[in-house]
Amino acid sequence: YKKVCDKHDPEYYAKFKQWADDYFLIPHRGERRGLGGIFFDDLNDKDPDTILEFSKECVNTVVDAYCPIVTKHKDDAFTPEQKQWQALGRG
């Protein structure tokens, strides 16, 4: 996401990364939900076409950003305790 953010506004990545970290935090668990990355909404500081192009590039980057993470960790071993913790998180 950083490359896309930097292309559109050098301040976007740091701002939107922090926004995601704050927004997706589960305080009572001390952990974050989701995949990580960036979060933004209600952008209105630029013309609508510019914002749309930025949003489309972000969406088109999800697979490129996510697939390497899945590939890297898909065969990771886990303990019974980790599996139990996962089940608790899912309710």
CSV table of C-alpha atoms in Angstrom, one decimal:
chain,number,residue,atom,x,y,z
A,1,TYR,CA,0.0,0.0,0.0
A,2,LYS,CA,2.9,2.4,0.7
A,3,LYS,CA,3.8,2.6,-3.0
A,4,VAL,CA,0.2,3.5,-3.9
A,5,CYS,CA,-0.1,6.0,-1.1
A,6,ASP,CA,3.2,7.7,-1.9
A,7,LYS,CA,2.2,8.0,-5.5
A,8,HIS,CA,-0.9,10.0,-4.5
A,9,ASP,CA,0.3,11.9,-1.4
A,10,PRO,CA,3.5,11.3,0.6
A,11,GLU,CA,1.6,11.9,3.8
A,12,TYR,CA,-1.1,9.2,3.1
A,13,TYR,CA,0.7,6.1,4.2
A,14,ALA,CA,1.7,7.1,7.7
A,15,LYS,CA,-1.7,8.7,8.3
A,16,PHE,CA,-3.7,5.8,7.0
A,17,LYS,CA,-1.5,3.1,8.5
A,18,GLN,CA,-1.9,4.7,12.0
A,19,TRP,CA,-5.6,5.0,11.3
A,20,ALA,CA,-5.9,1.3,10.6
A,21,ASP,CA,-3.8,0.4,13.7
A,22,ASP,CA,-6.1,2.5,15.9
A,23,TYR,CA,-9.4,1.6,14.2
A,24,PHE,CA,-8.8,-2.2,14.2
A,25,LEU,CA,-7.5,-2.4,17.8
A,26,ILE,CA,-9.4,-4.5,20.2
A,27,PRO,CA,-8.4,-2.8,23.4
A,28,HIS,CA,-9.5,-5.4,25.9
A,29,ARG,CA,-7.6,-8.1,24.1
A,30,GLY,CA,-4.6,-6.0,23.2
A,31,GLU,CA,-4.7,-7.2,19.6
A,32,ARG,CA,-5.7,-6.0,16.2
A,33,ARG,CA,-8.3,-7.6,14.0
A,34,GLY,CA,-8.1,-7.7,10.2
A,35,LEU,CA,-5.2,-8.0,7.9
A,36,GLY,CA,-3.3,-4.9,8.6
A,37,GLY,CA,-2.6,-2.3,6.0
A,38,ILE,CA,-4.3,1.1,5.7
A,39,PHE,CA,-7.7,2.5,6.5
A,40,PHE,CA,-9.4,5.7,5.3
A,41,ASP,CA,-12.8,7.1,4.7
A,42,ASP,CA,-14.5,10.4,4.0
A,43,LEU,CA,-11.7,11.7,1.8
A,44,ASN,CA,-12.8,15.1,0.5
A,45,ASP,CA,-9.6,17.1,0.4
A,46,LYS,CA,-9.1,16.4,-3.3
A,47,ASP,CA,-11.3,16.3,-6.3
A,48,PRO,CA,-13.5,13.2,-6.6
A,49,ASP,CA,-11.8,11.8,-9.6
A,50,THR,CA,-8.4,11.9,-7.9
A,51,ILE,CA,-9.9,10.2,-4.8
A,52,LEU,CA,-11.6,7.6,-6.9
A,53,GLU,CA,-8.3,6.7,-8.7
A,54,PHE,CA,-6.5,6.4,-5.4
A,55,SER,CA,-9.3,4.2,-4.0
A,56,LYS,CA,-9.2,2.0,-7.1
A,57,GLU,CA,-5.5,1.5,-7.0
A,58,CYS,CA,-5.7,0.6,-3.3
A,59,VAL,CA,-8.4,-2.1,-4.0
A,60,ASN,CA,-6.3,-3.4,-6.9
A,61,THR,CA,-3.3,-3.8,-4.5
A,62,VAL,CA,-5.0,-6.0,-2.0
A,63,VAL,CA,-4.3,-9.3,-3.7
A,64,ASP,CA,-0.7,-8.4,-4.4
A,65,ALA,CA,-0.2,-7.5,-0.8
A,66,TYR,CA,-2.1,-10.3,0.8
A,67,CYS,CA,-1.2,-13.4,-1.2
A,68,PRO,CA,2.5,-13.4,-0.3
A,69,ILE,CA,1.6,-13.3,3.4
A,70,VAL,CA,-0.8,-16.3,3.0
A,71,THR,CA,1.8,-18.2,0.9
A,72,LYS,CA,4.5,-17.5,3.6
A,73,HIS,CA,2.3,-18.7,6.5
A,74,LYS,CA,-0.1,-21.2,5.0
A,75,ASP,CA,1.9,-24.2,6.3
A,76,ASP,CA,2.9,-22.8,9.6
A,77,ALA,CA,2.5,-25.2,12.5
A,78,PHE,CA,0.4,-24.1,15.5
A,79,THR,CA,-0.1,-25.4,19.0
A,80,PRO,CA,-3.3,-26.6,20.6
A,81,GLU,CA,-3.2,-23.4,22.7
A,82,GLN,CA,-3.0,-21.2,19.7
A,83,LYS,CA,-5.9,-23.1,18.1
A,84,GLN,CA,-7.9,-22.6,21.3
A,85,TRP,CA,-7.1,-18.9,21.3
A,86,GLN,CA,-8.2,-18.7,17.7
A,87,ALA,CA,-11.5,-20.3,18.6
A,88,LEU,CA,-12.1,-17.9,21.5
A,89,GLY,CA,-11.4,-14.9,19.2
A,90,ARG,CA,-14.0,-16.2,16.7
A,91,GLY,CA,-16.7,-16.6,19.4
